Amino acid sequence: RHALRDVVEKINAIFSKETEWRIELLGWEDTLPGAGRPQELINADLDKADLFIGCLWQRWGSSSGNDGKTGFEEEFDRSLERRAKNGSPEMWLFFKDVDAVTR
């Protein structure tokens, strides 16, 4: 996640000078606090996204308070459903290798 933020900053530094195009990277920690279920606040940001980037390593996330789903699972399912309806967001998934001892 930290590496992705570094890459986005570099891309923005190059392209935003010559174009009106830039990437705004939002993680769950960037969602502003408010009333209601925290995942619903995250989902409101997610519903505006043009690109869903899922980065997974050792776990699927923590409970979102929605029928036993994790936050990542809820976000993935929601984005996949939206993509099926209107072709957006683009979806990219990345998986970090886990060593044999951890498996």
Coordinates of C-alpha atoms in Angstrom, one line a residue:
R1 CA 0.0 0.0 0.0
H2 CA 2.9 2.4 0.8
A3 CA 4.6 1.5 -2.5
L4 CA 1.4 2.2 -4.4
R5 CA 1.1 5.7 -2.8
D6 CA 4.7 6.4 -3.9
V7 CA 4.0 5.3 -7.5
V8 CA 0.8 7.5 -7.6
E9 CA 2.8 10.5 -6.4
K10 CA 5.4 10.0 -9.1
I11 CA 2.8 9.5 -11.8
N12 CA 0.9 12.7 -10.7
A13 CA 4.2 14.7 -10.6
I14 CA 4.9 13.7 -14.2
F15 CA 1.4 13.9 -15.8
S16 CA -0.4 16.6 -13.9
K17 CA 2.0 19.3 -15.0
E18 CA 1.2 18.8 -18.7
T19 CA -2.4 17.6 -18.5
E20 CA -5.4 18.1 -16.3
W21 CA -5.2 14.4 -15.4
R22 CA -4.3 13.1 -12.0
I23 CA -4.9 10.1 -9.8
E24 CA -6.5 10.5 -6.4
L25 CA -5.7 7.4 -4.3
L26 CA -8.2 6.7 -1.5
G27 CA -7.7 4.0 1.0
W28 CA -10.2 3.1 3.8
E29 CA -8.1 5.3 6.2
D30 CA -8.8 8.4 4.0
T31 CA -12.6 8.2 4.4
L32 CA -13.9 10.9 6.7
P33 CA -15.6 9.9 9.9
G34 CA -19.4 10.2 10.2
A35 CA -22.5 8.7 11.5
G36 CA -23.5 5.2 10.5
R37 CA -21.7 1.9 9.8
P38 CA -18.1 2.7 8.9
Q39 CA -18.1 0.5 5.8
E40 CA -21.1 2.5 4.4
L41 CA -19.0 5.6 4.6
I42 CA -16.2 3.8 2.7
N43 CA -18.7 2.5 0.2
A44 CA -19.8 6.1 -0.6
D45 CA -16.2 6.9 -1.7
L46 CA -15.9 3.6 -3.5
D47 CA -19.0 4.3 -5.6
K48 CA -17.3 7.3 -7.1
A49 CA -14.1 5.4 -8.1
D50 CA -13.1 4.8 -11.7
L51 CA -10.5 2.1 -10.7
F52 CA -10.7 -0.5 -7.9
I53 CA -7.3 -1.7 -6.8
G54 CA -7.3 -4.6 -4.4
C55 CA -4.1 -5.5 -2.6
L56 CA -4.1 -8.8 -0.7
W57 CA -1.6 -10.6 1.4
Q58 CA -2.3 -12.8 4.4
R59 CA -5.9 -12.1 5.1
W60 CA -9.2 -11.0 3.5
G61 CA -9.7 -8.1 5.9
S62 CA -11.8 -7.6 9.0
S63 CA -15.5 -7.8 9.5
S64 CA -17.6 -5.0 8.0
G65 CA -20.6 -5.7 10.1
N66 CA -22.6 -7.0 7.0
D67 CA -23.5 -10.6 7.1
G68 CA -20.1 -11.8 8.1
K69 CA -18.4 -10.2 5.1
T70 CA -15.0 -8.5 5.4
G71 CA -14.6 -4.9 4.3
F72 CA -12.6 -6.0 1.3
E73 CA -15.1 -8.6 0.3
E74 CA -17.9 -6.1 0.5
E75 CA -15.9 -3.5 -1.5
F76 CA -15.0 -6.1 -4.1
D77 CA -18.5 -7.5 -4.5
R78 CA -19.9 -3.9 -4.7
S79 CA -17.4 -2.9 -7.4
L80 CA -17.9 -6.1 -9.4
E81 CA -21.7 -5.5 -9.4
R82 CA -21.3 -1.9 -10.5
R83 CA -18.9 -3.0 -13.2
A84 CA -21.4 -5.5 -14.5
K85 CA -24.1 -2.8 -14.7
N86 CA -22.1 0.0 -16.4
G87 CA -18.6 -1.1 -17.2
S88 CA -17.0 0.9 -14.4
P89 CA -14.8 0.7 -12.3
E90 CA -11.8 -1.0 -13.9
M91 CA -10.7 -3.6 -11.4
W92 CA -7.1 -4.6 -10.6
L93 CA -6.1 -7.2 -8.0
F94 CA -2.6 -7.7 -6.6
F95 CA -1.5 -10.6 -4.4
K96 CA 1.7 -10.6 -2.3
D97 CA 3.5 -13.9 -2.2
V98 CA 3.3 -15.7 1.1
D99 CA 6.2 -17.9 2.1
A100 CA 5.7 -21.6 2.7
V101 CA 6.1 -21.2 6.5
T102 CA 3.2 -18.8 6.6
R103 CA 0.9 -20.9 4.5

